[in-house]
PDB file of N, CA and C in Angstrom:
ATOM      1  N   MET A 941      -3.047   5.004  19.701  1.00 57.00           N
ATOM      2  CA  MET A 941      -1.863   5.760  19.992  1.00 57.00           C
ATOM      3  C   MET A 941      -0.664   5.063  19.346  1.00 57.00           C
ATOM      4  N   THR A 942       0.132   5.823  18.626  1.00 64.00           N
ATOM      5  CA  THR A 942       1.305   5.287  17.943  1.00 64.00           C
ATOM      6  C   THR A 942       2.502   5.300  18.882  1.00 64.00           C
ATOM      7  N   THR A 943       3.188   4.189  18.952  1.00 73.00           N
ATOM      8  CA  THR A 943       4.375   4.082  19.803  1.00 73.00           C
ATOM      9  C   THR A 943       5.639   4.172  18.952  1.00 73.00           C
ATOM     10  N   ASP A 944       6.776   4.326  19.616  1.00 67.00           N
ATOM     11  CA  ASP A 944       8.051   4.342  18.889  1.00 67.00           C
ATOM     12  C   ASP A 944       8.257   3.022  18.156  1.00 67.00           C
ATOM     13  N   ALA A 945       7.844   1.915  18.768  1.00 68.00           N
ATOM     14  CA  ALA A 945       7.977   0.602  18.118  1.00 68.00           C
ATOM     15  C   ALA A 945       7.139   0.535  16.852  1.00 68.00           C
ATOM     16  N   ASP A 946       5.937   1.124  16.875  1.00 70.00           N
ATOM     17  CA  ASP A 946       5.092   1.159  15.673  1.00 70.00           C
ATOM     18  C   ASP A 946       5.791   1.926  14.554  1.00 70.00           C
ATOM     19  N   ARG A 947       6.408   3.055  14.899  1.00 73.00           N
ATOM     20  CA  ARG A 947       7.104   3.863  13.893  1.00 73.00           C
ATOM     21  C   ARG A 947       8.293   3.113  13.304  1.00 73.00           C
ATOM     22  N   VAL A 948       9.027   2.399  14.144  1.00 76.00           N
ATOM     23  CA  VAL A 948      10.168   1.610  13.667  1.00 76.00           C
ATOM     24  C   VAL A 948       9.680   0.518  12.727  1.00 76.00           C
ATOM     25  N   ASP A 949       8.603  -0.172  13.093  1.00 87.00           N
ATOM     26  CA  ASP A 949       8.041  -1.218  12.238  1.00 87.00           C
ATOM     27  C   ASP A 949       7.617  -0.642  10.898  1.00 87.00           C
ATOM     28  N   TYR A 950       6.973   0.537  10.907  1.00 83.00           N
ATOM     29  CA  TYR A 950       6.509   1.174   9.675  1.00 83.00           C
ATOM     30  C   TYR A 950       7.690   1.514   8.764  1.00 83.00           C
ATOM     31  N   VAL A 951       8.719   2.121   9.322  1.00 86.00           N
ATOM     32  CA  VAL A 951       9.901   2.488   8.527  1.00 86.00           C
ATOM     33  C   VAL A 951      10.563   1.235   7.960  1.00 86.00           C
ATOM     34  N   HIS A 952      10.678   0.196   8.769  1.00 86.00           N
ATOM     35  CA  HIS A 952      11.253  -1.067   8.293  1.00 86.00           C
ATOM     36  C   HIS A 952      10.421  -1.621   7.134  1.00 86.00           C
ATOM     37  N   ALA A 953       9.105  -1.621   7.277  1.00 88.00           N
ATOM     38  CA  ALA A 953       8.231  -2.155   6.227  1.00 88.00           C
ATOM     39  C   ALA A 953       8.381  -1.346   4.944  1.00 88.00           C
ATOM     40  N   MET A 954       8.375  -0.014   5.051  1.00 84.00           N
ATOM     41  CA  MET A 954       8.520   0.822   3.851  1.00 84.00           C
ATOM     42  C   MET A 954       9.843   0.542   3.144  1.00 84.00           C
ATOM     43  N   ARG A 955      10.908   0.460   3.889  1.00 87.00           N
ATOM     44  CA  ARG A 955      12.225   0.194   3.290  1.00 87.00           C
ATOM     45  C   ARG A 955      12.269  -1.174   2.622  1.00 87.00           C
ATOM     46  N   ARG A 956      11.703  -2.161   3.269  1.00 89.00           N
ATOM     47  CA  ARG A 956      11.710  -3.515   2.702  1.00 89.00           C
ATOM     48  C   ARG A 956      10.907  -3.566   1.406  1.00 89.00           C
ATOM     49  N   PHE A 957       9.706  -2.971   1.405  1.00 88.00           N
ATOM     50  CA  PHE A 957       8.903  -2.962   0.185  1.00 88.00           C
ATOM     51  C   PHE A 957       9.614  -2.211  -0.938  1.00 88.00           C
ATOM     52  N   ALA A 958      10.307  -1.128  -0.618  1.00 87.00           N
ATOM     53  CA  ALA A 958      11.015  -0.347  -1.638  1.00 87.00           C
ATOM     54  C   ALA A 958      12.110  -1.164  -2.312  1.00 87.00           C
ATOM     55  N   GLU A 959      12.637  -2.171  -1.620  1.00 89.00           N
ATOM     56  CA  GLU A 959      13.685  -3.025  -2.179  1.00 89.00           C
ATOM     57  C   GLU A 959      13.134  -4.105  -3.107  1.00 89.00           C
ATOM     58  N   LEU A 960      11.846  -4.382  -3.023  1.00 88.00           N
ATOM     59  CA  LEU A 960      11.265  -5.493  -3.774  1.00 88.00           C
ATOM     60  C   LEU A 960      10.954  -5.090  -5.209  1.00 88.00           C
ATOM     61  N   THR A 961      11.451  -5.856  -6.159  1.00 88.00           N
ATOM     62  CA  THR A 961      11.182  -5.578  -7.571  1.00 88.00           C
ATOM     63  C   THR A 961      10.230  -6.600  -8.183  1.00 88.00           C
ATOM     64  N   THR A 962       9.956  -7.678  -7.459  1.00 91.00           N
ATOM     65  CA  THR A 962       9.006  -8.675  -7.952  1.00 91.00           C
ATOM     66  C   THR A 962       7.912  -8.873  -6.909  1.00 91.00           C
ATOM     67  N   GLY A 963       6.808  -9.450  -7.361  1.00 92.00           N
ATOM     68  CA  GLY A 963       5.713  -9.755  -6.446  1.00 92.00           C
ATOM     69  C   GLY A 963       4.656  -8.678  -6.348  1.00 92.00           C
ATOM     70  N   TRP A 964       4.826  -7.578  -7.073  1.00 92.00           N
ATOM     71  CA  TRP A 964       3.834  -6.503  -7.061  1.00 92.00           C
ATOM     72  C   TRP A 964       2.664  -6.887  -7.950  1.00 92.00           C
ATOM     73  N   GLU A 965       1.457  -6.612  -7.497  1.00 91.00           N
ATOM     74  CA  GLU A 965       0.236  -6.931  -8.239  1.00 91.00           C
ATOM     75  C   GLU A 965      -0.521  -5.655  -8.549  1.00 91.00           C
ATOM     76  N   LYS A 966      -0.842  -5.462  -9.840  1.00 87.00           N
ATOM     77  CA  LYS A 966      -1.640  -4.297 -10.218  1.00 87.00           C
ATOM     78  C   LYS A 966      -3.084  -4.479  -9.785  1.00 87.00           C
ATOM     79  N   SER A 967      -3.680  -3.391  -9.439  1.00 79.00           N
ATOM     80  CA  SER A 967      -5.109  -3.416  -9.162  1.00 79.00           C
ATOM     81  C   SER A 967      -5.843  -3.856 -10.413  1.00 79.00           C
ATOM     82  N   ARG A 968      -6.881  -4.630 -10.257  1.00 77.00           N
ATOM     83  CA  ARG A 968      -7.632  -5.056 -11.437  1.00 77.00           C
ATOM     84  C   ARG A 968      -8.367  -3.880 -12.072  1.00 77.00           C
ATOM     85  N   PHE A 969      -8.424  -2.760 -11.379  1.00 70.00           N
ATOM     86  CA  PHE A 969      -9.058  -1.557 -11.918  1.00 70.00           C
ATOM     87  C   PHE A 969      -8.044  -0.653 -12.601  1.00 70.00           C
ATOM     88  N   SER A 970      -6.777  -1.081 -12.632  1.00 70.00           N
ATOM     89  CA  SER A 970      -5.728  -0.297 -13.268  1.00 70.00           C
ATOM     90  C   SER A 970      -6.035  -0.148 -14.742  1.00 70.00           C
ATOM     91  N   GLY A 971      -5.987   1.072 -15.229  1.00 67.00           N
ATOM     92  CA  GLY A 971      -6.389   1.323 -16.609  1.00 67.00           C
ATOM     93  C   GLY A 971      -5.266   1.718 -17.534  1.00 67.00           C
ATOM     94  N   GLY A 972      -4.818   0.814 -18.346  1.00 63.00           N
ATOM     95  CA  GLY A 972      -3.895   1.093 -19.439  1.00 63.00           C
ATOM     96  C   GLY A 972      -2.708   1.956 -19.066  1.00 63.00           C
ATOM     97  N   GLN A 973      -2.446   2.975 -19.886  1.00 64.00           N
ATOM     98  CA  GLN A 973      -1.279   3.823 -19.703  1.00 64.00           C
ATOM     99  C   GLN A 973      -1.437   4.811 -18.555  1.00 64.00           C
ATOM    100  N   ASN A 974      -2.662   5.035 -18.102  1.00 66.00           N
ATOM    101  CA  ASN A 974      -2.859   5.960 -16.989  1.00 66.00           C
ATOM    102  C   ASN A 974      -2.371   5.369 -15.681  1.00 66.00           C
ATOM    103  N   GLY A 975      -2.194   4.066 -15.665  1.00 69.00           N
ATOM    104  CA  GLY A 975      -1.695   3.410 -14.477  1.00 69.00           C
ATOM    105  C   GLY A 975      -2.695   3.400 -13.339  1.00 69.00           C
ATOM    106  N   CYS A 976      -2.229   2.991 -12.221  1.00 85.00           N
ATOM    107  CA  CYS A 976      -3.075   2.904 -11.046  1.00 85.00           C
ATOM    108  C   CYS A 976      -2.171   2.548  -9.881  1.00 85.00           C
ATOM    109  N   VAL A 977      -2.594   1.648  -9.055  1.00 88.00           N
ATOM    110  CA  VAL A 977      -1.776   1.251  -7.918  1.00 88.00           C
ATOM    111  C   VAL A 977      -1.391  -0.216  -8.007  1.00 88.00           C
ATOM    112  N   GLU A 978      -0.291  -0.531  -7.358  1.00 91.00           N
ATOM    113  CA  GLU A 978       0.155  -1.909  -7.229  1.00 91.00           C
ATOM    114  C   GLU A 978       0.246  -2.214  -5.731  1.00 91.00           C
ATOM    115  N   PHE A 979      -0.024  -3.479  -5.421  1.00 92.00           N
ATOM    116  CA  PHE A 979       0.018  -3.928  -4.037  1.00 92.00           C
ATOM    117  C   PHE A 979       1.026  -5.056  -3.893  1.00 92.00           C
ATOM    118  N   HIS A 980       1.638  -5.135  -2.726  1.00 93.00           N
ATOM    119  CA  HIS A 980       2.517  -6.254  -2.411  1.00 93.00           C
ATOM    120  C   HIS A 980       2.064  -6.795  -1.062  1.00 93.00           C
ATOM    121  N   PHE A 981       1.621  -8.053  -1.054  1.00 93.00           N
ATOM    122  CA  PHE A 981       1.046  -8.639   0.144  1.00 93.00           C
ATOM    123  C   PHE A 981       2.003  -9.555   0.904  1.00 93.00           C
ATOM    124  N   ASP A 982       3.140  -9.906   0.313  1.00 90.00           N
ATOM    125  CA  ASP A 982       4.006 -10.923   0.919  1.00 90.00           C
ATOM    126  C   ASP A 982       5.390 -10.424   1.327  1.00 90.00           C
ATOM    127  N   GLY A 983       5.688  -9.167   1.129  1.00 86.00           N
ATOM    128  CA  GLY A 983       7.054  -8.696   1.377  1.00 86.00           C
ATOM    129  C   GLY A 983       7.431  -8.581   2.835  1.00 86.00           C
ATOM    130  N   VAL A 984       6.489  -8.180   3.667  1.00 89.00           N
ATOM    131  CA  VAL A 984       6.744  -8.006   5.095  1.00 89.00           C
ATOM    132  C   VAL A 984       5.526  -8.546   5.829  1.00 89.00           C
ATOM    133  N   HIS A 985       5.744  -9.525   6.701  1.00 90.00           N
ATOM    134  CA  HIS A 985       4.638 -10.157   7.408  1.00 90.00           C
ATOM    135  C   HIS A 985       3.800  -9.119   8.164  1.00 90.00           C
ATOM    136  N   GLY A 986       2.488  -9.138   7.921  1.00 91.00           N
ATOM    137  CA  GLY A 986       1.573  -8.246   8.618  1.00 91.00           C
ATOM    138  C   GLY A 986       1.414  -6.882   7.984  1.00 91.00           C
ATOM    139  N   TRP A 987       2.070  -6.664   6.845  1.00 93.00           N
ATOM    140  CA  TRP A 987       2.031  -5.354   6.176  1.00 93.00           C
ATOM    141  C   TRP A 987       1.660  -5.519   4.708  1.00 93.00           C
ATOM    142  N   VAL A 988       1.107  -4.443   4.125  1.00 94.00           N
ATOM    143  CA  VAL A 988       0.795  -4.382   2.689  1.00 94.00           C
ATOM    144  C   VAL A 988       1.530  -3.172   2.120  1.00 94.00           C
ATOM    145  N   GLY A 989       2.262  -3.389   1.028  1.00 93.00           N
ATOM    146  CA  GLY A 989       2.933  -2.287   0.342  1.00 93.00           C
ATOM    147  C   GLY A 989       2.049  -1.775  -0.778  1.00 93.00           C
ATOM    148  N   VAL A 990       2.068  -0.458  -0.984  1.00 93.00           N
ATOM    149  CA  VAL A 990       1.271   0.171  -2.038  1.00 93.00           C
ATOM    150  C   VAL A 990       2.180   1.150  -2.776  1.00 93.00           C
ATOM    151  N   ARG A 991       2.139   1.091  -4.121  1.00 91.00           N
ATOM    152  CA  ARG A 991       2.939   2.018  -4.917  1.00 91.00           C
ATOM    153  C   ARG A 991       2.214   2.378  -6.198  1.00 91.00           C
ATOM    154  N   ASP A 992       2.722   3.385  -6.889  1.00 90.00           N
ATOM    155  CA  ASP A 992       2.160   3.875  -8.147  1.00 90.00           C
ATOM    156  C   ASP A 992       2.653   2.984  -9.283  1.00 90.00           C
ATOM    157  N   SER A 993       1.732   2.354 -10.003  1.00 87.00           N
ATOM    158  CA  SER A 993       2.129   1.424 -11.060  1.00 87.00           C
ATOM    159  C   SER A 993       2.818   2.123 -12.226  1.00 87.00           C
ATOM    160  N   LYS A 994       2.538   3.414 -12.436  1.00 86.00           N
ATOM    161  CA  LYS A 994       3.185   4.135 -13.534  1.00 86.00           C
ATOM    162  C   LYS A 994       4.687   4.281 -13.288  1.00 86.00           C
ATOM    163  N   LEU A 995       5.075   4.404 -12.036  1.00 89.00           N
ATOM    164  CA  LEU A 995       6.475   4.608 -11.694  1.00 89.00           C
ATOM    165  C   LEU A 995       7.212   3.311 -11.428  1.00 89.00           C
ATOM    166  N   GLY A 996       6.472   2.226 -11.206  1.00 86.00           N
ATOM    167  CA  GLY A 996       7.081   0.920 -10.981  1.00 86.00           C
ATOM    168  C   GLY A 996       8.111   0.937  -9.877  1.00 86.00           C
ATOM    169  N   ASP A 997       9.291   0.401 -10.162  1.00 89.00           N
ATOM    170  CA  ASP A 997      10.346   0.293  -9.149  1.00 89.00           C
ATOM    171  C   ASP A 997      10.830   1.652  -8.652  1.00 89.00           C
ATOM    172  N   ASN A 998      10.540   2.725  -9.387  1.00 91.00           N
ATOM    173  CA  ASN A 998      10.950   4.065  -8.964  1.00 91.00           C
ATOM    174  C   ASN A 998       9.907   4.758  -8.094  1.00 91.00           C
ATOM    175  N   SER A 999       8.805   4.086  -7.848  1.00 91.00           N
ATOM    176  CA  SER A 999       7.719   4.691  -7.074  1.00 91.00           C
ATOM    177  C   SER A 999       8.037   4.716  -5.590  1.00 91.00           C
ATOM    178  N   PRO A1000       7.662   5.801  -4.929  1.00 91.00           N
ATOM    179  CA  PRO A1000       7.686   5.751  -3.464  1.00 91.00           C
ATOM    180  C   PRO A1000       6.699   4.684  -3.007  1.00 91.00           C
ATOM    181  N   VAL A1001       6.943   4.104  -1.854  1.00 91.00           N
ATOM    182  CA  VAL A1001       6.094   3.036  -1.346  1.00 91.00           C
ATOM    183  C   VAL A1001       5.461   3.456  -0.025  1.00 91.00           C
ATOM    184  N   LEU A1002       4.184   3.186   0.107  1.00 91.00           N
ATOM    185  CA  LEU A1002       3.488   3.348   1.372  1.00 91.00           C
ATOM    186  C   LEU A1002       3.291   1.966   1.963  1.00 91.00           C
ATOM    187  N   ALA A1003       3.341   1.875   3.275  1.00 92.00           N
ATOM    188  CA  ALA A1003       3.126   0.593   3.948  1.00 92.00           C
ATOM    189  C   ALA A1003       1.979   0.745   4.939  1.00 92.00           C
ATOM    190  N   PHE A1004       1.097  -0.239   4.942  1.00 93.00           N
ATOM    191  CA  PHE A1004      -0.052  -0.238   5.841  1.00 93.00           C
ATOM    192  C   PHE A1004      -0.087  -1.562   6.582  1.00 93.00           C
ATOM    193  N   ASN A1005      -0.304  -1.492   7.905  1.00 92.00           N
ATOM    194  CA  ASN A1005      -0.436  -2.752   8.623  1.00 92.00           C
ATOM    195  C   ASN A1005      -1.802  -3.347   8.315  1.00 92.00           C
ATOM    196  N   LYS A1006      -2.014  -4.574   8.711  1.00 91.00           N
ATOM    197  CA  LYS A1006      -3.243  -5.289   8.350  1.00 91.00           C
ATOM    198  C   LYS A1006      -4.490  -4.562   8.837  1.00 91.00           C
ATOM    199  N   VAL A1007      -4.466  -4.037  10.048  1.00 92.00           N
ATOM    200  CA  VAL A1007      -5.634  -3.332  10.590  1.00 92.00           C
ATOM    201  C   VAL A1007      -5.953  -2.100   9.744  1.00 92.00           C
ATOM    202  N   GLU A1008      -4.930  -1.324   9.393  1.00 93.00           N
ATOM    203  CA  GLU A1008      -5.135  -0.123   8.578  1.00 93.00           C
ATOM    204  C   GLU A1008      -5.666  -0.479   7.195  1.00 93.00           C
ATOM    205  N   PHE A1009      -5.066  -1.497   6.581  1.00 93.00           N
ATOM    206  CA  PHE A1009      -5.475  -1.865   5.223  1.00 93.00           C
ATOM    207  C   PHE A1009      -6.894  -2.419   5.216  1.00 93.00           C
ATOM    208  N   ASP A1010      -7.228  -3.252   6.195  1.00 95.00           N
ATOM    209  CA  ASP A1010      -8.592  -3.784   6.285  1.00 95.00           C
ATOM    210  C   ASP A1010      -9.609  -2.663   6.474  1.00 95.00           C
ATOM    211  N   ALA A1011      -9.264  -1.653   7.278  1.00 96.00           N
ATOM    212  CA  ALA A1011     -10.171  -0.519   7.495  1.00 96.00           C
ATOM    213  C   ALA A1011     -10.371   0.263   6.199  1.00 96.00           C
ATOM    214  N   PHE A1012      -9.297   0.453   5.428  1.00 92.00           N
ATOM    215  CA  PHE A1012      -9.407   1.153   4.145  1.00 92.00           C
ATOM    216  C   PHE A1012     -10.314   0.389   3.177  1.00 92.00           C
ATOM    217  N   ILE A1013     -10.092  -0.908   3.061  1.00 92.00           N
ATOM    218  CA  ILE A1013     -10.910  -1.729   2.154  1.00 92.00           C
ATOM    219  C   ILE A1013     -12.377  -1.682   2.560  1.00 92.00           C
ATOM    220  N   ALA A1014     -12.651  -1.805   3.854  1.00 95.00           N
ATOM    221  CA  ALA A1014     -14.037  -1.761   4.338  1.00 95.00           C
ATOM    222  C   ALA A1014     -14.677  -0.417   4.026  1.00 95.00           C
ATOM    223  N   ALA A1015     -13.941   0.668   4.210  1.00 93.00           N
ATOM    224  CA  ALA A1015     -14.478   2.001   3.918  1.00 93.00           C
ATOM    225  C   ALA A1015     -14.751   2.171   2.425  1.00 93.00           C
ATOM    226  N   ALA A1016     -13.833   1.677   1.590  1.00 87.00           N
ATOM    227  CA  ALA A1016     -14.036   1.771   0.137  1.00 87.00           C
ATOM    228  C   ALA A1016     -15.252   0.960  -0.291  1.00 87.00           C
ATOM    229  N   GLN A1017     -15.389  -0.234   0.250  1.00 90.00           N
ATOM    230  CA  GLN A1017     -16.539  -1.079  -0.096  1.00 90.00           C
ATOM    231  C   GLN A1017     -17.854  -0.465   0.379  1.00 90.00           C
ATOM    232  N   ALA A1018     -17.804   0.290   1.460  1.00 93.00           N
ATOM    233  CA  ALA A1018     -19.011   0.927   1.991  1.00 93.00           C
ATOM    234  C   ALA A1018     -19.344   2.224   1.266  1.00 93.00           C
ATOM    235  N   GLY A1019     -18.489   2.618   0.309  1.00 90.00           N
ATOM    236  CA  GLY A1019     -18.754   3.818  -0.487  1.00 90.00           C
ATOM    237  C   GLY A1019     -18.350   5.123   0.178  1.00 90.00           C
ATOM    238  N   GLN A1020     -17.518   5.059   1.196  1.00 90.00           N
ATOM    239  CA  GLN A1020     -17.132   6.276   1.904  1.00 90.00           C
ATOM    240  C   GLN A1020     -16.303   7.246   1.068  1.00 90.00           C
ATOM    241  N   PHE A1021     -15.709   6.776  -0.019  1.00 86.00           N
ATOM    242  CA  PHE A1021     -14.893   7.652  -0.848  1.00 86.00           C
ATOM    243  C   PHE A1021     -15.595   8.061  -2.144  1.00 86.00           C
ATOM    244  N   THR A1022     -16.820   7.589  -2.340  1.00 84.00           N
ATOM    245  CA  THR A1022     -17.558   7.932  -3.533  1.00 84.00           C
ATOM    246  C   THR A1022     -17.754   9.435  -3.604  1.00 84.00           C
ATOM    247  N   ASP A1023     -17.530   9.989  -4.783  1.00 81.00           N
ATOM    248  CA  ASP A1023     -17.702  11.426  -5.047  1.00 81.00           C
ATOM    249  C   ASP A1023     -16.709  12.306  -4.286  1.00 81.00           C
ATOM    250  N   ARG A1024     -15.620  11.732  -3.767  1.00 73.00           N
ATOM    251  CA  ARG A1024     -14.614  12.535  -3.069  1.00 73.00           C
ATOM    252  C   ARG A1024     -13.615  13.136  -4.052  1.00 73.00           C
ATOM    253  N   ILE A1025     -13.379  12.460  -5.162  1.00 64.00           N
ATOM    254  CA  ILE A1025     -12.406  12.938  -6.140  1.00 64.00           C
ATOM    255  C   ILE A1025     -13.178  13.547  -7.300  1.00 64.00           C
ATOM    256  N   GLN A1026     -12.824  14.751  -7.630  1.00 57.00           N
ATOM    257  CA  GLN A1026     -13.505  15.472  -8.708  1.00 57.00           C
ATOM    258  C   GLN A1026     -12.835  15.234 -10.030  1.00 57.00           C
TER     259      GLN A1026
END
């Protein structure tokens, strides 16, 4: 269940990551000019920022707390997203 405090933390994290112009890391699967995603692991304690590498500093930013990000990574490693994108 999401609380008001969780929503405030999420908005704060998104805003903080959007301000960061350094420290973003491209995915090692990022391919040339097609771009991919960039991650920021140190901008906000307990959160991971994710943005579109093609847009760089102009990209909207998503923020995931550690539990959410760990669940996503585990699902990807388990192949739950295989064959989902056509």
